[in-house]
Short mmCIF file of C-alpha atoms and ligand atoms in Angstrom, two decimals:
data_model
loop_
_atom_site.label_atom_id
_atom_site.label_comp_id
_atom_site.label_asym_id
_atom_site.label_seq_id
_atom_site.Cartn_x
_atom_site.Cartn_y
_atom_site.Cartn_z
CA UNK A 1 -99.64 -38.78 -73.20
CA UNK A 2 -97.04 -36.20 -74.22
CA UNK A 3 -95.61 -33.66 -71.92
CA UNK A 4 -93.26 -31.01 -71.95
CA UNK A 5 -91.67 -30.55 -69.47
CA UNK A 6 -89.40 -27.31 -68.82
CA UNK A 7 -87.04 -27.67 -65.65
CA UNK A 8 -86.13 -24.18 -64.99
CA UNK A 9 -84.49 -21.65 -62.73
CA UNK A 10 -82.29 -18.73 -63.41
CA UNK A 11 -80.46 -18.85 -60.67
CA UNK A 12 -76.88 -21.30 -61.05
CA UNK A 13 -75.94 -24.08 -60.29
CA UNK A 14 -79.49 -25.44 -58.49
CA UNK A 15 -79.52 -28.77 -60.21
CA UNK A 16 -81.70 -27.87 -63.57
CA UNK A 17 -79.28 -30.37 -65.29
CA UNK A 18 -79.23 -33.45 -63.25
CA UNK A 19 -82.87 -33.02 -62.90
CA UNK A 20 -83.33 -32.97 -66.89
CA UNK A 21 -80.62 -36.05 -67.02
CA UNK A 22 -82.16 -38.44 -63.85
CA UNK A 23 -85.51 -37.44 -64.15
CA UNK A 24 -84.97 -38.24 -68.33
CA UNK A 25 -83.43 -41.65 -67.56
CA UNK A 26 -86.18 -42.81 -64.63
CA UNK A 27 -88.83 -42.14 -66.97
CA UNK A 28 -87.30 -43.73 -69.66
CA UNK A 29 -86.87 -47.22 -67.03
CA UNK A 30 -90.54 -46.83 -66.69
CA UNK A 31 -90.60 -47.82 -70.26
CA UNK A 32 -91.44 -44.35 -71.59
CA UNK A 33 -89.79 -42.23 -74.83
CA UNK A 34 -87.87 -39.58 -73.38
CA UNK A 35 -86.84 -36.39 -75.60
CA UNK A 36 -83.58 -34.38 -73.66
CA UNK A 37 -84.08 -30.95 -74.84
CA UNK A 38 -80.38 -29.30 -74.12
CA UNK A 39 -81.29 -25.97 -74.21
CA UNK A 40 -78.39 -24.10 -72.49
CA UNK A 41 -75.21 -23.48 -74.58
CA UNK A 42 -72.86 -24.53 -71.40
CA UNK A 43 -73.59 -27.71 -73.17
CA UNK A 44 -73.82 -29.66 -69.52
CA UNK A 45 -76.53 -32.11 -70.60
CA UNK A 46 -75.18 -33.51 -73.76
CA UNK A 47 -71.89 -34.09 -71.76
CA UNK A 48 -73.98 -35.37 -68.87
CA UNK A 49 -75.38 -37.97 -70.74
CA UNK A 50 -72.19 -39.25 -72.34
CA UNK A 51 -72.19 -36.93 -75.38
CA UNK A 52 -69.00 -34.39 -76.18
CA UNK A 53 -70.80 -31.00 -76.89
CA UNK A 54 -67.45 -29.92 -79.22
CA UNK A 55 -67.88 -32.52 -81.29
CA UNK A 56 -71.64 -31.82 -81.81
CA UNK A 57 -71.93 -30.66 -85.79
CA UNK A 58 -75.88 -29.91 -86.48
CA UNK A 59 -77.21 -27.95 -83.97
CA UNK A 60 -81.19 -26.66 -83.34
CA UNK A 61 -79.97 -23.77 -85.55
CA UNK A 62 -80.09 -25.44 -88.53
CA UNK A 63 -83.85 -26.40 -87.99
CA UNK A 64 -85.18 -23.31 -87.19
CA UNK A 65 -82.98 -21.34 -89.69
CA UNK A 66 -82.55 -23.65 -92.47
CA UNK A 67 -85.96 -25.78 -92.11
CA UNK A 68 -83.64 -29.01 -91.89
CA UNK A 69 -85.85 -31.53 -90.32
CA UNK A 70 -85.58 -31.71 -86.28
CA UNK A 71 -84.97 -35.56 -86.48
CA UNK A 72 -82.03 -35.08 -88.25
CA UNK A 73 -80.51 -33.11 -84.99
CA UNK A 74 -81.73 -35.29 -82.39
CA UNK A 75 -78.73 -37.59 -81.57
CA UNK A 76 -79.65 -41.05 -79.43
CA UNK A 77 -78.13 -41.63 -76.59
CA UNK A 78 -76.18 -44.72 -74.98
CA UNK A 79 -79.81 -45.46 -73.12
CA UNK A 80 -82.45 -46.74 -75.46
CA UNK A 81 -85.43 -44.54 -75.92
CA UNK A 82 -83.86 -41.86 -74.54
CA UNK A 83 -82.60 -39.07 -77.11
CA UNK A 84 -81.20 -35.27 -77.15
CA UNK A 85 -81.24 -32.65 -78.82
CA UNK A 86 -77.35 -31.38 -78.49
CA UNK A 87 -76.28 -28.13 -77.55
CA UNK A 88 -72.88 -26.11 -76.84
CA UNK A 89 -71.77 -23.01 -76.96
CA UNK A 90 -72.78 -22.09 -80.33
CA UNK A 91 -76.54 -21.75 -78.77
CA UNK A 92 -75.47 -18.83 -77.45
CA UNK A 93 -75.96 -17.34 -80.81
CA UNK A 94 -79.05 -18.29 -81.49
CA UNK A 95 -81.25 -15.46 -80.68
CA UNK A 96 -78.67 -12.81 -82.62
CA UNK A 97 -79.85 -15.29 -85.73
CA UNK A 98 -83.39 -15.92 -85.18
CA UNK A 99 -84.03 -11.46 -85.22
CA UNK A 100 -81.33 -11.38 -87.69
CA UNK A 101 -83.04 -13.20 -90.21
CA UNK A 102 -86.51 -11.85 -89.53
CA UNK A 103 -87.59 -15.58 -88.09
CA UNK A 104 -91.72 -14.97 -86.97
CA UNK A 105 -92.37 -15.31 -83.18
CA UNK A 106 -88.56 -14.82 -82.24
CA UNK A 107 -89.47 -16.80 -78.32
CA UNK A 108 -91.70 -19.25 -80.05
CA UNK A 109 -88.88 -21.06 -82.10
CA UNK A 110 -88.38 -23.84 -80.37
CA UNK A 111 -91.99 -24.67 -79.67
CA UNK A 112 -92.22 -24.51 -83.70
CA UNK A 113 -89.39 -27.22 -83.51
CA UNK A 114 -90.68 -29.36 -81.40
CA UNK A 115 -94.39 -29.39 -83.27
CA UNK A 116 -92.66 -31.41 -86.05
CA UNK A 117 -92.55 -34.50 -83.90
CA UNK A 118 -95.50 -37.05 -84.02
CA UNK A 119 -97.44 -37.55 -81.17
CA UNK A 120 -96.27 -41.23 -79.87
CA UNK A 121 -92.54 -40.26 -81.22
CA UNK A 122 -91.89 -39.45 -77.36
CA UNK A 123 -94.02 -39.30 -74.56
CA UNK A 124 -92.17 -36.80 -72.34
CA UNK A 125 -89.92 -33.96 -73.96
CA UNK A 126 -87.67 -32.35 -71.22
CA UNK A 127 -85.92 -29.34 -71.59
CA UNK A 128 -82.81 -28.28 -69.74
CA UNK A 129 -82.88 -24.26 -69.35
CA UNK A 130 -79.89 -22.21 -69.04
CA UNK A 131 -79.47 -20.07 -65.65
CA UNK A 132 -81.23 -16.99 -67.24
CA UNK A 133 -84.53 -15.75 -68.10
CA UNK A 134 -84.25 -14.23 -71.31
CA UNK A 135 -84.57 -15.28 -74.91
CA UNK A 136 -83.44 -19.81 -74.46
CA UNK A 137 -85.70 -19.98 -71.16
CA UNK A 138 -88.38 -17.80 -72.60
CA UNK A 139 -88.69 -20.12 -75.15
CA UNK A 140 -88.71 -23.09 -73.78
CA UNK A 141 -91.33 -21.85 -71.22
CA UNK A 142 -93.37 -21.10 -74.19
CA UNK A 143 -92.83 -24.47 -75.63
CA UNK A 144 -93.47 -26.64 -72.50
CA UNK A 145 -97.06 -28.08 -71.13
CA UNK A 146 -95.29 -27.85 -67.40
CA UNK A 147 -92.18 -26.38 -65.64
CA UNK A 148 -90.76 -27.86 -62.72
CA UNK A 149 -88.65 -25.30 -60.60
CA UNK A 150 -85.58 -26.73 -58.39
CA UNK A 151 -84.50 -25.35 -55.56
CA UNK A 152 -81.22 -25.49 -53.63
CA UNK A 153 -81.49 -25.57 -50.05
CA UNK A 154 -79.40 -22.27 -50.09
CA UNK A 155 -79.59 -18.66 -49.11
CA UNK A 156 -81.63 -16.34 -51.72
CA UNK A 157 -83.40 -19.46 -52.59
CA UNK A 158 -86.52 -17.76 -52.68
CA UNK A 159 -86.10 -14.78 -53.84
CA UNK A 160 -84.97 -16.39 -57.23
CA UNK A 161 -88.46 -18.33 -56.66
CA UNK A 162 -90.27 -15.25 -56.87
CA UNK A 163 -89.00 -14.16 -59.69
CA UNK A 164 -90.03 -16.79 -61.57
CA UNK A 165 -93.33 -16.69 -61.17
CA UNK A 166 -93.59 -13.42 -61.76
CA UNK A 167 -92.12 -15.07 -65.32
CA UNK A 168 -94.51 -17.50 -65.60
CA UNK A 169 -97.65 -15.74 -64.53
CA UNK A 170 -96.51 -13.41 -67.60
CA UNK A 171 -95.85 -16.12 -69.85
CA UNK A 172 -99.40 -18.11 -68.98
CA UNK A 173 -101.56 -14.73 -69.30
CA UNK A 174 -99.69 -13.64 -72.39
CA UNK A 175 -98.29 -16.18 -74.72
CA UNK A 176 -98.94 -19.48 -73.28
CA UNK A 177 -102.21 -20.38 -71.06
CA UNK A 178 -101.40 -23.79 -71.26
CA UNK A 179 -98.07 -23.67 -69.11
CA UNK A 180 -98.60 -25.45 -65.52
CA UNK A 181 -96.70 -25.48 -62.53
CA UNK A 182 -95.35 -29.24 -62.23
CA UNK A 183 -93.96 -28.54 -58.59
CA UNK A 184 -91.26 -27.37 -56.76
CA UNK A 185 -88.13 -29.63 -56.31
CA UNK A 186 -85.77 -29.45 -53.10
CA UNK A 187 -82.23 -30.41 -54.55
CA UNK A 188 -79.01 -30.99 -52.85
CA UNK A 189 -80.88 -31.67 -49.80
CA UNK A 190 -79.10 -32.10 -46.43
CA UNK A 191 -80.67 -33.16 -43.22
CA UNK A 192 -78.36 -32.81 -40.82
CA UNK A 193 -78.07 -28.95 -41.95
CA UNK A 194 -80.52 -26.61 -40.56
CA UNK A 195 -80.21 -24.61 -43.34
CA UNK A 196 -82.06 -27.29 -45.52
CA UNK A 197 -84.65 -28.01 -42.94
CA UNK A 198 -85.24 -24.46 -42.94
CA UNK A 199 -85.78 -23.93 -46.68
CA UNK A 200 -87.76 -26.87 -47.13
CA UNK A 201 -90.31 -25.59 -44.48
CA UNK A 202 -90.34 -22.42 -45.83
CA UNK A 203 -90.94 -24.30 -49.43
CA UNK A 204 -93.59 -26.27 -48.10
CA UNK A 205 -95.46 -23.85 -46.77
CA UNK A 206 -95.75 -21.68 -49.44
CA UNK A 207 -96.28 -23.89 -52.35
CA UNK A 208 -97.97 -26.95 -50.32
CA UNK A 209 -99.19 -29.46 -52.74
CA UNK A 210 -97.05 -27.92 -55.30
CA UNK A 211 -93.83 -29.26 -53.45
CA UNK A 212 -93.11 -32.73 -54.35
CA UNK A 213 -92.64 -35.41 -51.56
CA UNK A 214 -89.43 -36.40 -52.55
CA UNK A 215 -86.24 -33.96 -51.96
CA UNK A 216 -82.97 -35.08 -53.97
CA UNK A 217 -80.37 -35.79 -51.58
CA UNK A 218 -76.87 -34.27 -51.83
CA UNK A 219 -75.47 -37.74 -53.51
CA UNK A 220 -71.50 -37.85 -54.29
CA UNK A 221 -73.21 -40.57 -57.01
CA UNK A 222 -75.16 -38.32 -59.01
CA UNK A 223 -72.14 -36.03 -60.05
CA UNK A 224 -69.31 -39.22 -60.54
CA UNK A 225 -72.67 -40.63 -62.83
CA UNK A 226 -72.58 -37.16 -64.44
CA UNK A 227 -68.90 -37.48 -64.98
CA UNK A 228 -69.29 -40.73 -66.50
CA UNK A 229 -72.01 -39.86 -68.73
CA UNK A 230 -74.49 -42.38 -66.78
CA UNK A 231 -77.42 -41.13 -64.78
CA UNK A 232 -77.20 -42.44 -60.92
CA UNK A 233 -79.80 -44.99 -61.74
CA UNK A 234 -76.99 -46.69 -64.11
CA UNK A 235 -74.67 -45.37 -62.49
CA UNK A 236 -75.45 -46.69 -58.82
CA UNK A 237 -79.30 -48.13 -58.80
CA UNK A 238 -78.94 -48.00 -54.95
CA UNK A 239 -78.08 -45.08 -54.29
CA UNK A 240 -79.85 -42.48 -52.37
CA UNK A 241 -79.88 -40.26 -55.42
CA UNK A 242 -81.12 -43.05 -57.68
CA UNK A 243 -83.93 -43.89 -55.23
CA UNK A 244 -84.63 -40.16 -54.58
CA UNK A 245 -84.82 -39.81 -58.85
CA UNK A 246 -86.96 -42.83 -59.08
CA UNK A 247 -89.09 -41.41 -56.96
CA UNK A 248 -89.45 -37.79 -58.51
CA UNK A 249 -90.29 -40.02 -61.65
CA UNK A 250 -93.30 -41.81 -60.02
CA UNK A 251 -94.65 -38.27 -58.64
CA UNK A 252 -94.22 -36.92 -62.19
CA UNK A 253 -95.86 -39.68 -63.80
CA UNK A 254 -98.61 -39.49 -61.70
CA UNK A 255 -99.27 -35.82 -62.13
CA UNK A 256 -99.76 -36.58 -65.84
CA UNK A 257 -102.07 -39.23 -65.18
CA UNK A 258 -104.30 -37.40 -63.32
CA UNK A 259 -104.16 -34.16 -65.79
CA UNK A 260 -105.55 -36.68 -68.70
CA UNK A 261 -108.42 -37.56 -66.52
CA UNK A 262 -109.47 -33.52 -65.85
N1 ATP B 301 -78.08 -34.15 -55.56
C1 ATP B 301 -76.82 -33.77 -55.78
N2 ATP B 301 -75.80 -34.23 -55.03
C2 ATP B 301 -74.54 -33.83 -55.24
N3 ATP B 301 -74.18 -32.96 -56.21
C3 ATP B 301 -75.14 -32.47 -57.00
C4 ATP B 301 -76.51 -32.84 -56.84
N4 ATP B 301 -77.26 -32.18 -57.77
C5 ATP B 301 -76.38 -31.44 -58.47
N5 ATP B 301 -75.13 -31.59 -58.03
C6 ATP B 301 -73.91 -30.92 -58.53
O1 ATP B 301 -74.12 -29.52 -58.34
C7 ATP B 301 -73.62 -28.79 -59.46
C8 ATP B 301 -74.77 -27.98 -60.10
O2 ATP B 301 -75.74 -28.88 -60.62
P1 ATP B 301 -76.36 -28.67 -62.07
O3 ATP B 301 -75.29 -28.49 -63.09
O4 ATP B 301 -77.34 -29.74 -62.29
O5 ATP B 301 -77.10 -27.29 -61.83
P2 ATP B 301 -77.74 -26.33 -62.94
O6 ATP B 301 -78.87 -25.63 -62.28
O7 ATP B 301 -78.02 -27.06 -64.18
O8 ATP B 301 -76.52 -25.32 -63.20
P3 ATP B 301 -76.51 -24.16 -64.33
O9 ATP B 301 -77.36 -23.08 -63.77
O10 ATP B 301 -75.05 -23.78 -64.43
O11 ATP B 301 -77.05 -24.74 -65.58
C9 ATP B 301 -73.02 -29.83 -60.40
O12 ATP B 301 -71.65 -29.91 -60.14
C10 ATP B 301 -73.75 -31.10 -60.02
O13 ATP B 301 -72.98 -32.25 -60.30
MG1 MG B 302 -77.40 -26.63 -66.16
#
């Protein structure tokens, strides 16, 4: 089994990077090899999981300019069999570089990258997209097996929803036929707002099995984890967010299961 699995949204702030981080570190206590892909210069996942993104020398750069081997970039982390790929803001430069120097398939870079792994070095590969959808989310869209989409329980929610899947509809007729939908995740979920109630109806409905069962709470846990470095199921195993994580893991797991049997 080896997915990869693209958490993405380019609209802010809607919880891309404690997906990548939780979802990472429940798969990982189900005694799988987790990959973090960091692929946003902000940098928020390698400080997430306990990492200072300043002091991060070899970036993905170096492997896709320079040929120097992936493994030599991927840092572990403070959790056994979990491991990152660093970022900061020197991503940001990135795609100047890659038409710069002529590189072949310019949105296809990172999916070259990742091919140098073996096939039981990890079993899932997530990758943490920046709030955009241009050259970094293009390419890790063309690099992942599945893309899971979260969404805030906030105005405009889905509007940014629509556009992309207009995205990926491109991307799977064009460049990569392979990319599924994983599902739709409600973050930052409320219940005593009807705000929330209302976008996760409106969620539901339109994306129906697509929608996972489990909605991540708003969790003061998950951030002071993030803070710390620690996902919220180190951080705080009993916490609603930990459960909520756990349980996002299980669904995911599952999915994969049944796409090996098809
Ligand atoms: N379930 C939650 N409960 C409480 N706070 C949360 C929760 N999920 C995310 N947050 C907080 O909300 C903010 C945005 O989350 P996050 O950084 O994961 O979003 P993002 O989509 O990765 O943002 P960006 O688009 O900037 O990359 C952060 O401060 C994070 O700690
Ligand atoms: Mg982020």
């Amino acid at each position: 089994m080896k997915e990869i699995i693209a958490i993405a949204n380019q609209k802010g702030g809607v919880g891309k990077t404690t997906t990548s981080i939780n979802l990472a570190s429940c798969l990982v206590k189900n005694n799988y090899k987790v990959l973090l892909v960091d692929f946003d210069p902000q940098g928020n996942c390698t400080s997430g999981i306990g990492l200072d993104p300043t002091s991060v020398e070899h970036l993905i750069h170096e492997n896709i300019l320079q040929n120097k081997p992936l493994k030599s970039i991927i840092k572990n982390t403070s959790i056994k069999n979990l491991d990152i790929v660093p970022s900061n803001l020197n991503l940001a430069t990135l795609e100047t570089l890659v038409l710069k120097n002529n590189i072949k398939n310019p949105t296809k870079v990172l999916k070259a990258s990742l091919s140098e792994l073996e096939e039981n070095d990890y079993d899932f590969i997530i990758i943490d997209c920046p709030p955009s959808l241009s050259f970094l989310s293009l390419n890790a869209l063309n690099a992942a097996t599945s893309v899971l989409i979260p969404i805030q329980c906030e105005y405009f929610a889905l509007e940014a929803v629509a556009q992309i899947l207009s995205v990926i509809t491109k991307i799977q007729k064009e460049t990569n036929p392979n990319l599924d939908i994983l599902g739709f995740l409600l973050t930052m979920y409320d219940n005593r707002t009807t705000l929330s109630t209302m976008i996760t109806t409106q969620v539901t409905g339109t994306f129906k099995e697509k929608t996972f069962k489990v909605q991540i709470p708003r969790n003061i846990y998950i951030p002071e984890g993030c803070a710390q470095g620690k996902p919220v199921n180190i951080y705080k195993p009993n916490a609603s967010g930990s459960i909520a994580y756990n349980q996002l893991a299980k669904e995911v797991i599952q999915y994969v299961e049944q796409k090996a049997r098809k």
